[in-house]
Short mmCIF file of C-alpha atoms and ligand atoms in Angstrom, two decimals:
data_model
loop_
_atom_site.label_atom_id
_atom_site.label_comp_id
_atom_site.label_asym_id
_atom_site.label_seq_id
_atom_site.Cartn_x
_atom_site.Cartn_y
_atom_site.Cartn_z
CA MET Z 185 -6.24 19.39 -15.73
CA ASN Z 186 -3.61 21.79 -13.97
CA GLY Z 187 -1.13 21.44 -16.37
CA GLU Z 188 2.68 21.61 -14.94
CA LEU Z 189 1.39 24.01 -12.25
CA ARG Z 190 2.20 22.42 -8.96
CA ASP Z 191 1.26 23.86 -5.67
CA PRO Z 192 4.00 23.69 -2.91
CA ARG Z 193 1.68 22.22 -0.66
CA ALA Z 194 0.57 19.69 -2.82
CA MET Z 195 4.50 18.75 -3.56
CA GLN Z 196 5.04 18.56 0.29
CA LEU Z 197 2.07 16.42 0.58
CA VAL Z 198 3.18 13.90 -1.94
CA LEU Z 199 6.71 13.80 -0.45
CA GLU Z 200 4.91 12.81 2.75
CA LEU Z 201 3.00 10.02 0.80
CA ARG Z 202 6.20 8.69 -0.66
CA GLN Z 203 7.85 8.46 2.73
CA ASN Z 204 4.78 6.33 3.76
CA GLY Z 205 5.16 3.68 0.93
CA ILE Z 206 3.43 5.21 -1.93
CA THR Z 207 5.96 4.33 -4.93
CA ASP Z 208 3.80 4.53 -7.94
CA ASP Z 209 5.03 7.57 -10.01
CA LYS Z 210 1.84 8.08 -12.06
CA LEU Z 211 -0.14 8.32 -9.20
CA ILE Z 212 2.54 10.75 -7.58
CA HIS Z 213 2.27 12.93 -10.77
CA VAL Z 214 -1.52 13.02 -10.73
CA MET Z 215 -1.71 13.91 -6.85
CA GLU Z 216 0.98 16.66 -7.25
CA ARG Z 217 -0.96 18.35 -9.56
CA LEU Z 218 -4.59 17.97 -8.50
CA PRO Z 219 -5.90 20.95 -6.77
CA ARG Z 220 -7.46 19.37 -3.27
CA ASP Z 221 -8.37 22.68 -2.33
CA LEU Z 222 -10.94 22.55 -4.95
CA PHE Z 223 -12.95 19.58 -3.25
CA VAL Z 224 -12.67 21.15 0.31
CA PRO Z 225 -15.23 23.29 1.78
CA GLN Z 226 -14.46 26.95 2.49
CA ALA Z 227 -14.14 26.18 6.28
CA PHE Z 228 -11.20 23.90 5.59
CA GLN Z 229 -9.21 25.36 2.84
CA ALA Z 230 -6.53 26.28 5.45
CA ARG Z 231 -6.07 22.46 5.85
CA ALA Z 232 -6.72 21.13 2.21
CA TYR Z 233 -3.25 19.85 1.75
CA GLU Z 234 -2.72 17.94 4.94
CA ASN Z 235 -2.82 14.57 5.29
CA LEU Z 236 -6.32 14.41 6.95
CA ALA Z 237 -9.76 13.47 6.06
CA LEU Z 238 -12.09 16.38 6.05
CA PRO Z 239 -15.78 17.13 6.32
CA ILE Z 240 -17.57 17.76 2.93
CA GLY Z 241 -21.34 18.11 4.35
CA TYR Z 242 -24.28 15.47 4.62
CA HIS Z 243 -21.85 14.00 7.45
CA GLN Z 244 -19.44 12.60 4.67
CA THR Z 245 -15.80 12.99 4.33
CA VAL Z 246 -13.28 13.23 1.72
CA SER Z 247 -10.81 10.57 2.54
CA GLN Z 248 -7.22 11.08 3.69
CA PRO Z 249 -4.83 11.46 0.88
CA HIS Z 250 -2.59 8.48 2.20
CA VAL Z 251 -5.77 6.25 1.69
CA VAL Z 252 -6.60 7.62 -1.53
CA ALA Z 253 -3.19 6.96 -2.63
CA LEU Z 254 -2.93 3.58 -1.05
CA MET Z 255 -6.32 2.45 -2.67
CA THR Z 256 -5.45 3.98 -5.93
CA GLN Z 257 -1.98 2.06 -5.81
CA SER Z 258 -3.68 -1.04 -4.92
CA LEU Z 259 -5.81 -1.03 -7.88
CA GLU Z 260 -2.79 -1.53 -10.31
CA LEU Z 261 -4.24 0.67 -12.84
CA ASN Z 262 -3.46 0.80 -16.43
CA ASP Z 263 -5.05 2.86 -19.54
CA ARG Z 264 -6.99 0.20 -20.49
CA CYS Z 265 -9.09 -0.14 -17.27
CA LYS Z 266 -12.77 0.36 -16.84
CA VAL Z 267 -13.27 1.34 -12.95
CA LEU Z 268 -16.40 1.64 -10.86
CA GLU Z 269 -16.22 3.74 -7.79
CA ILE Z 270 -19.05 3.48 -5.55
CA GLY Z 271 -19.32 6.92 -3.20
CA THR Z 272 -18.38 10.01 -5.40
CA GLY Z 273 -18.45 12.14 -2.51
CA SER Z 274 -16.30 15.28 -2.85
CA GLY Z 275 -15.00 13.83 -6.30
CA TYR Z 276 -11.21 14.12 -5.13
CA GLN Z 277 -10.72 10.10 -5.39
CA ALA Z 278 -12.51 10.17 -8.87
CA ALA Z 279 -10.18 12.79 -10.37
CA VAL Z 280 -7.02 10.81 -8.90
CA LEU Z 281 -8.47 7.66 -10.47
CA ALA Z 282 -9.69 9.42 -13.95
CA PRO Z 283 -6.09 10.22 -15.52
CA LEU Z 284 -4.97 6.60 -14.72
CA CYS Z 285 -7.84 4.63 -16.35
CA ARG Z 286 -9.57 4.26 -19.64
CA ARG Z 287 -12.86 5.34 -17.84
CA LEU Z 288 -14.27 5.76 -14.48
CA TYR Z 289 -17.90 5.23 -13.61
CA THR Z 290 -19.03 6.62 -10.18
CA ILE Z 291 -22.07 6.63 -8.24
CA GLU Z 292 -23.08 8.80 -5.48
CA ARG Z 293 -26.48 8.59 -3.28
CA HIS Z 294 -26.59 12.18 -2.15
CA LYS Z 295 -27.70 14.49 -5.15
CA GLY Z 296 -26.11 17.50 -3.52
CA LEU Z 297 -22.65 15.97 -3.43
CA LEU Z 298 -22.94 14.44 -6.87
CA VAL Z 299 -24.06 17.82 -8.54
CA ALA Z 300 -20.79 19.34 -6.76
CA ALA Z 301 -18.40 16.79 -7.88
CA GLU Z 302 -19.74 17.05 -11.46
CA GLU Z 303 -19.32 20.86 -11.68
CA ARG Z 304 -15.49 19.99 -10.32
CA PHE Z 305 -15.04 17.41 -12.84
CA LYS Z 306 -16.18 20.00 -15.47
CA HIS Z 307 -14.10 22.89 -14.12
CA LEU Z 308 -11.00 20.46 -14.33
CA ARG Z 309 -11.79 19.39 -17.85
CA ILE Z 310 -11.63 15.60 -16.76
CA PRO Z 311 -13.22 13.80 -19.93
CA ASN Z 312 -13.47 10.35 -18.88
CA ILE Z 313 -15.88 10.09 -15.86
CA THR Z 314 -19.36 8.92 -16.06
CA THR Z 315 -21.49 9.73 -12.94
CA ARG Z 316 -24.69 8.02 -11.73
CA PHE Z 317 -26.99 9.36 -8.46
CA GLY Z 318 -28.35 6.41 -7.05
CA ASP Z 319 -27.77 3.52 -4.77
CA GLY Z 320 -24.42 1.80 -5.30
CA SER Z 321 -25.18 -1.32 -3.42
CA LYS Z 322 -26.52 -2.90 -6.66
CA GLY Z 323 -23.16 -1.72 -8.48
CA TRP Z 324 -23.75 -0.61 -12.34
CA PRO Z 325 -25.10 -3.73 -13.99
CA GLU Z 326 -25.50 -2.32 -17.38
CA GLN Z 327 -21.81 -1.23 -17.59
CA ALA Z 328 -20.47 -4.62 -15.84
CA PRO Z 329 -17.79 -6.03 -16.05
CA PHE Z 330 -15.39 -3.69 -14.45
CA ASP Z 331 -11.68 -4.26 -14.66
CA ARG Z 332 -11.57 -2.37 -11.16
CA ILE Z 333 -13.80 -1.43 -8.35
CA ILE Z 334 -13.25 0.71 -5.71
CA VAL Z 335 -15.60 1.12 -2.52
CA THR Z 336 -15.03 4.49 -0.95
CA ALA Z 337 -17.43 3.73 2.18
CA ALA Z 338 -17.42 1.01 4.72
CA ALA Z 339 -19.15 -2.19 4.14
CA ILE Z 340 -20.05 -5.01 6.76
CA ASP Z 341 -18.77 -7.75 4.24
CA ILE Z 342 -17.48 -8.00 0.77
CA PRO Z 343 -20.68 -7.27 -1.40
CA PRO Z 344 -21.49 -10.34 -3.47
CA VAL Z 345 -23.08 -8.24 -6.23
CA LEU Z 346 -19.94 -5.97 -6.46
CA VAL Z 347 -17.57 -9.34 -7.05
CA GLU Z 348 -20.17 -10.48 -9.72
CA GLN Z 349 -19.70 -7.26 -11.60
CA LEU Z 350 -15.76 -7.71 -11.46
CA ALA Z 351 -14.09 -9.23 -14.58
CA ILE Z 352 -11.97 -12.17 -14.08
CA GLY Z 353 -8.53 -10.98 -13.13
CA GLY Z 354 -10.11 -7.78 -11.95
CA ILE Z 355 -9.19 -6.07 -8.47
CA MET Z 356 -11.72 -4.41 -5.82
CA VAL Z 357 -10.70 -2.55 -2.95
CA VAL Z 358 -12.94 -1.98 0.04
CA PRO Z 359 -12.81 -1.04 3.64
CA ILE Z 360 -14.60 -3.83 5.57
CA GLY Z 361 -16.13 -3.23 9.02
CA ASP Z 362 -18.70 -1.25 11.14
CA ASP Z 363 -18.52 2.35 11.26
CA GLN Z 364 -18.25 2.41 15.00
CA HIS Z 365 -14.51 1.12 14.80
CA ASP Z 366 -11.61 1.37 12.39
CA GLN Z 367 -11.90 -1.05 9.20
CA ARG Z 368 -9.77 -3.36 7.36
CA LEU Z 369 -8.88 -2.45 3.80
CA VAL Z 370 -9.38 -5.35 1.83
CA LYS Z 371 -7.97 -6.09 -1.75
CA VAL Z 372 -10.15 -8.53 -3.52
CA VAL Z 373 -8.88 -10.18 -6.87
CA ARG Z 374 -11.41 -12.18 -8.58
CA THR Z 375 -9.94 -15.47 -10.32
CA ASP Z 376 -11.34 -18.56 -12.22
CA GLU Z 377 -11.97 -20.48 -8.84
CA GLY Z 378 -13.37 -17.65 -6.76
CA THR Z 379 -11.69 -14.87 -5.23
CA LYS Z 380 -8.21 -14.19 -3.44
CA ILE Z 381 -8.22 -11.75 -0.59
CA SER Z 382 -5.44 -9.68 1.08
CA ASP Z 383 -5.31 -7.11 3.89
CA LEU Z 384 -3.90 -3.81 3.29
CA GLY Z 385 -4.51 -2.41 6.96
CA TRP Z 386 -6.51 -0.17 9.19
CA VAL Z 387 -8.61 2.69 7.64
CA ARG Z 388 -11.63 4.89 8.94
CA PHE Z 389 -14.50 5.30 6.48
CA VAL Z 390 -18.05 6.76 6.83
CA PRO Z 391 -20.62 3.55 6.21
CA PHE Z 392 -21.57 2.07 2.77
CA VAL Z 393 -25.51 2.81 3.09
CA GLU Z 394 -27.76 0.49 1.43
CA GLY Z 395 -31.16 2.02 0.52
CA GLU Z 396 -32.62 4.94 -1.50
CA ALA Z 397 -30.49 7.74 -2.78
CA LEU Z 398 -31.13 11.23 -1.30
CA GLU Z 399 -32.49 13.97 -3.53
CA HIS Z 400 -30.82 16.77 -1.68
N1 SAH S 505 -14.48 8.88 -2.58
C1 SAH S 505 -15.09 10.40 -1.77
C2 SAH S 505 -15.19 9.58 -0.37
C3 SAH S 505 -16.80 10.13 0.06
S1 SAH S 505 -17.18 9.52 1.75
C4 SAH S 505 -14.22 11.29 -2.04
O1 SAH S 505 -13.24 11.29 -2.48
O2 SAH S 505 -14.66 12.48 -1.46
C5 SAH S 505 -18.24 8.21 1.02
C6 SAH S 505 -19.17 8.47 0.19
O3 SAH S 505 -20.12 7.23 -0.09
C7 SAH S 505 -20.22 9.46 0.64
O4 SAH S 505 -20.53 10.46 -0.11
C8 SAH S 505 -21.52 8.64 0.75
O5 SAH S 505 -22.78 9.41 0.46
C9 SAH S 505 -21.32 7.66 -0.43
N2 SAH S 505 -22.15 6.38 -0.28
C10 SAH S 505 -22.42 5.60 0.86
N3 SAH S 505 -22.94 4.53 0.45
C11 SAH S 505 -23.47 4.55 -0.80
C12 SAH S 505 -24.04 3.67 -1.61
N4 SAH S 505 -24.85 2.55 -1.09
N5 SAH S 505 -24.21 4.48 -2.93
C13 SAH S 505 -23.70 5.43 -3.25
N6 SAH S 505 -22.99 6.12 -2.56
C14 SAH S 505 -22.84 5.88 -1.31
#
């Protein structure tokens, strides 16, 4: 990773995150050092460190840094966690998660986005990310159970398939609602008896699409 070099714009950004309730020091450490400009297209370079979602092509967006931080913090990660992300997109959220867990598995349905994200992981020398091109609505059964699951696109309901792939005691965060409106960010904890659900507030995500992955 980017060693101890910190972009002043990233330092300003994490200051803003702290002011908005992000308290996890390890997470702040990672976000302060991660060059978000690498994940953002040329046309949006000037805005790479603003607290904004930005277009990444294919009608998709890299999430707002505050939402990335909130979702990551809500996962209560540790270095033993095996984590599944649905919706690799630019790879920014994945690059935030990877240093905070044992291994991250991430699935993307747009081949072009996945290939670009893989190049970024290589460039940043992030060793513990396993990628898959495909439809994440089925989860990743061969690797289940996961200690944590993060869905970075909005689902209409909590996907039962993903709850089944969550370990007992595991945590999932997922935006719930349709893509015409803002959605509620929901935290699901799987217990022996079922699930415990809590609401983390309003978010705005592109839709979680079920169906074939796209080869371009
Ligand atoms: N985590 C990403 C956010 C990307 S936006 C980032 O940090 O940049 C959401 C992504 O989810 C899009 O790239 C979209 O193609 C992907 N997606 C939506 N439905 C999916 C599905 N069923 N399987 C895999 N990826 C999906």
